[in-house]
XYZ file of C-alpha atoms in Angstrom:
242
model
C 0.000 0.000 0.000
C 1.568 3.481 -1.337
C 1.181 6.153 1.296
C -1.201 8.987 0.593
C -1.231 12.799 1.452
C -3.304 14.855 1.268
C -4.469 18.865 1.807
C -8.077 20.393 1.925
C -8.870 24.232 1.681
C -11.932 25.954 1.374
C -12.207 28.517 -2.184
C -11.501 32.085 -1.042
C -15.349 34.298 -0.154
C -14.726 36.271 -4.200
C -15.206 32.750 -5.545
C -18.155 32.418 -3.671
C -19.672 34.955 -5.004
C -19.300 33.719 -8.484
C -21.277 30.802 -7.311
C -17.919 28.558 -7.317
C -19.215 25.460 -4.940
C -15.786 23.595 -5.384
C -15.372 26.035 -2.431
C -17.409 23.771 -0.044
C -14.502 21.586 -0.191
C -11.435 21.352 -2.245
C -9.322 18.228 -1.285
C -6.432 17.624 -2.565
C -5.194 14.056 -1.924
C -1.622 12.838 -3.271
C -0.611 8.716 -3.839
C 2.484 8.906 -4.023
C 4.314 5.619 -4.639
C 6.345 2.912 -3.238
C 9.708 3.168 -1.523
C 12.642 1.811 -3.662
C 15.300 -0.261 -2.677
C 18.307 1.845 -3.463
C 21.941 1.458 -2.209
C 21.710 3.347 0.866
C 19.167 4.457 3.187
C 20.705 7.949 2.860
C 20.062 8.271 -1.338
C 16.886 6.156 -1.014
C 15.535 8.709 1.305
C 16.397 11.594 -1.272
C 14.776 9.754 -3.527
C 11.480 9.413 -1.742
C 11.708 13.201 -1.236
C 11.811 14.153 -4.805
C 9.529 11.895 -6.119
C 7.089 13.284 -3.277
C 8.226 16.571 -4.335
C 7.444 16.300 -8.046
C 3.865 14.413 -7.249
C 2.851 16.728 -4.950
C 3.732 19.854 -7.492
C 1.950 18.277 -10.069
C -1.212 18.053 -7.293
C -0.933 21.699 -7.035
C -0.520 22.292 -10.350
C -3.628 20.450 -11.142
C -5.471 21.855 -8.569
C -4.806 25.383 -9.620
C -5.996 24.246 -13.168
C -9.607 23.125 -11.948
C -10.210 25.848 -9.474
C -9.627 28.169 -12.612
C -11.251 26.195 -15.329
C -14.261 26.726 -12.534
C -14.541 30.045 -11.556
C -13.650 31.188 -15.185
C -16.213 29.040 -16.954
C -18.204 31.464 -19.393
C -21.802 30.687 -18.955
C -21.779 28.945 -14.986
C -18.882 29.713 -12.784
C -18.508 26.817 -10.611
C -19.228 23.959 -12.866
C -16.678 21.428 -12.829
C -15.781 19.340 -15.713
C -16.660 15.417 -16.059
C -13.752 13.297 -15.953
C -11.702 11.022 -18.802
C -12.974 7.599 -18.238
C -11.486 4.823 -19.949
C -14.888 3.235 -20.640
C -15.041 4.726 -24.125
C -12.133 2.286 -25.253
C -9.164 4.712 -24.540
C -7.862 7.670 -22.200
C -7.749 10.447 -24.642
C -7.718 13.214 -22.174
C -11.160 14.543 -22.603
C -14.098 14.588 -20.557
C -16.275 11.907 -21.722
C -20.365 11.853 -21.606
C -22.877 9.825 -22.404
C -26.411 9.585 -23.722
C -27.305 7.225 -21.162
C -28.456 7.683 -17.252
C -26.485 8.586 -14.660
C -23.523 6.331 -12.877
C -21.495 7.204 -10.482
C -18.867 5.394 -11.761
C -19.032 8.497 -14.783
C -17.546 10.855 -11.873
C -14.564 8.797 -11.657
C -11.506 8.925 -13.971
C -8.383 10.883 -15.596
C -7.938 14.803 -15.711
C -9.702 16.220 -18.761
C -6.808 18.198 -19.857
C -8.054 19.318 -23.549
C -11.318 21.079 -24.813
C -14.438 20.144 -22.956
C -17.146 19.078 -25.956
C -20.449 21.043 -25.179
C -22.031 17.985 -24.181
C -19.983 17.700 -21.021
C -19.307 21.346 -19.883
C -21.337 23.740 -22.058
C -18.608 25.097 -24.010
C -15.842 25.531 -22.249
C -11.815 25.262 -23.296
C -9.532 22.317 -21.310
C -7.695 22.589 -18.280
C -5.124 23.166 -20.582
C -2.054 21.399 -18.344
C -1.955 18.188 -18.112
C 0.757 17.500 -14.817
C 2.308 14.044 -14.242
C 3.178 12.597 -10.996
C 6.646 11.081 -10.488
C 5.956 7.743 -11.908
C 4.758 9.446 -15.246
C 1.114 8.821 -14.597
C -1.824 11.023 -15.403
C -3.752 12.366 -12.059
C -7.011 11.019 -11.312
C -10.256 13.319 -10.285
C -12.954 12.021 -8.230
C -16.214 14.913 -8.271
C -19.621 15.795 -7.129
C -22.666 15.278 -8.948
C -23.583 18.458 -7.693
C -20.758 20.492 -9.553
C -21.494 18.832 -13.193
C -23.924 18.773 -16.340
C -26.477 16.100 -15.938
C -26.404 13.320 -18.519
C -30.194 12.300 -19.047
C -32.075 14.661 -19.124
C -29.564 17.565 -20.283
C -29.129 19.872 -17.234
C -26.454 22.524 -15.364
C -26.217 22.290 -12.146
C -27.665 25.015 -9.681
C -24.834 26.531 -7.976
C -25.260 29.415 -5.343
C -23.745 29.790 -2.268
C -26.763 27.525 -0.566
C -25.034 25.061 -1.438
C -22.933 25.633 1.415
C -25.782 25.134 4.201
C -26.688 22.167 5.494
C -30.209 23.323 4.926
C -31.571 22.681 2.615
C -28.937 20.121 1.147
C -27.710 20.135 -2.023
C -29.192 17.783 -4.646
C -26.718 15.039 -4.115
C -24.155 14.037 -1.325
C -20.779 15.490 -1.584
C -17.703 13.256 -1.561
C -16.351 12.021 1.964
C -12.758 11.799 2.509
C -11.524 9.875 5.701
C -7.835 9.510 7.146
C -5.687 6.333 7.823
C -7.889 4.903 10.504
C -11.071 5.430 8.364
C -12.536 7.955 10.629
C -14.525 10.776 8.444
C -12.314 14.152 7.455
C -15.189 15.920 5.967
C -18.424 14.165 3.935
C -18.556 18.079 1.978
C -15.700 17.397 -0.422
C -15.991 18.819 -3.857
C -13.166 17.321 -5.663
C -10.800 14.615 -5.007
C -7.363 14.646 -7.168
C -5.087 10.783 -6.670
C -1.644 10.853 -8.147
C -1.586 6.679 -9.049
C 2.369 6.727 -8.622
C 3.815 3.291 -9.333
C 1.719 0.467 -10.135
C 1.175 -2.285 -7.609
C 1.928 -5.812 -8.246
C -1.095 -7.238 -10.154
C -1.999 -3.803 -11.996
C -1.786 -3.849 -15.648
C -2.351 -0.339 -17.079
C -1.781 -0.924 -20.665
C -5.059 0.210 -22.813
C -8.028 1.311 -21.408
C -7.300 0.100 -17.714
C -9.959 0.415 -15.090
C -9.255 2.351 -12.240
C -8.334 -0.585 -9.657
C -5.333 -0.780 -12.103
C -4.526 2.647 -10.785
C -6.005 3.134 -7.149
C -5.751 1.053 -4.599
C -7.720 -0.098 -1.291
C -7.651 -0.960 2.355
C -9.118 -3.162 5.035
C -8.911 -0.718 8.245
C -10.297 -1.776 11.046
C -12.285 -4.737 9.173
C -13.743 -2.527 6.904
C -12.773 -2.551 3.429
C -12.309 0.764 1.868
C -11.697 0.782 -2.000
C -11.116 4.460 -3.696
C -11.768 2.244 -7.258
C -15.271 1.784 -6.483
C -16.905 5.097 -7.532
C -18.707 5.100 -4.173
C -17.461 8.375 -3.636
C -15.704 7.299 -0.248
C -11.755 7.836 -0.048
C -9.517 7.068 1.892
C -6.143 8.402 2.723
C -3.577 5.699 3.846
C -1.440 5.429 5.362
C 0.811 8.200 6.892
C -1.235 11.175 5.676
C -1.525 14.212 6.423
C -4.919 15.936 5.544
């Protein structure tokens, strides 16, 4: 099990304003991968830094890219875009949408780094960066229903800063995010980002991959916790820091 990290902030009160809900809760949650078996404890260490180092910049970087694509989104500031799911036969890097009813395994997938088709987004340009963690691997984005265009029927979301309140809730649970020992971080999380880092032995990533080939799970306490099941539960473990 790769350890995660992770960091959750709340969108400043201008974004708000502009109706930007990803500001319930932006968290920001970094897999970064296995420790290597170098010569010495001393360079294998230094390694582990960098690679954390170049994961967690690409995180940020990533980050930085949605909470702009959001809050600068031409016709509904605070829309987030659906991820790139490899169920259409390939990672391609944009968001992908279907004529078909809603799954919540559609919220689950790569970073939509290039133009978002009107279907998905309304009209809207790409994230336009498209960061790698150290293993070379594309980030993965976890969001909330609330935050995207409905499938069937065609629909934007309503976003206004009621979202925020606890009454009345918003149309569909948020994300919940716990630490290592599976106790609950927040249940109001907007957007998860996973850097996959190295695969694990038994992943194959080659073609159109799933995403147990990329994130990984936990039995804590003798409950099983799986961030590859689109039940919009995550966990961070272990050793995080949230």
């Amino acid at each position: 099990m790769r350890p995660l990290l992770g960091h959750h902030l709340r969108a400043p009160a201008s974004h708000r304003q502009r109706g930007a809900a990803l500001l319930v809760l932006l968290s920001i949650l970094v897999l970064a991968g296995s420790a290597l078996l170098l010569g010495t404890l001393n360079s294998a260490a230094k390694n582990r830094t960098e690679r954390a180092s170049r994961t967690a910049d690409a995180l940020a970087e990533a980050k930085a890219a949605l909470i702009g694509w959001a809050v600068s989104h031409p016709n509904l500031p605070g829309m987030m875009p659906w991820p790139d799911r490899g169920g259409d036969g390939n990672y391609d890097g944009t968001s992908d949408c279907a004529s078909v009813a809603f799954n919540p395994s559609f919220l689950l997938g790569k970073i939509p780094w290039l133009d978002q088709g009107a279907t998905c987004a309304a009209a809207h340009s790409g994230l336009g960066v498209n960061p790698r963690d150290s293993a070379g691997e594309v980030l993965w984005m976890a969001g909330s229903r609330n935050l995207v265009r409905e499938y069937v029927p065609k629909a934007d979301p309503v976003i206004n800063p009621t979202l925020l309140d606890a009454t009345p809730p918003p149309p569909y649970p948020w994300l919940t995010v716990r630490d290592a020992s599976g106790a609950i971080v927040s249940s109001r999380v907007a957007v998860v980002l996973i850097a996959p880092g190295d695969a694990l032995e038994g992943q194959d990533r080659s073609g159109a991959a799933g995403p147990a080939s990329f994130l990984d799970s936990v039995t804590v306490g003798g409950f099983p916790y799986d961030n590859a099941d689109a039940d919009q539960d995550f966990i961070a473990y272990p050793n995080s820091t949230l």
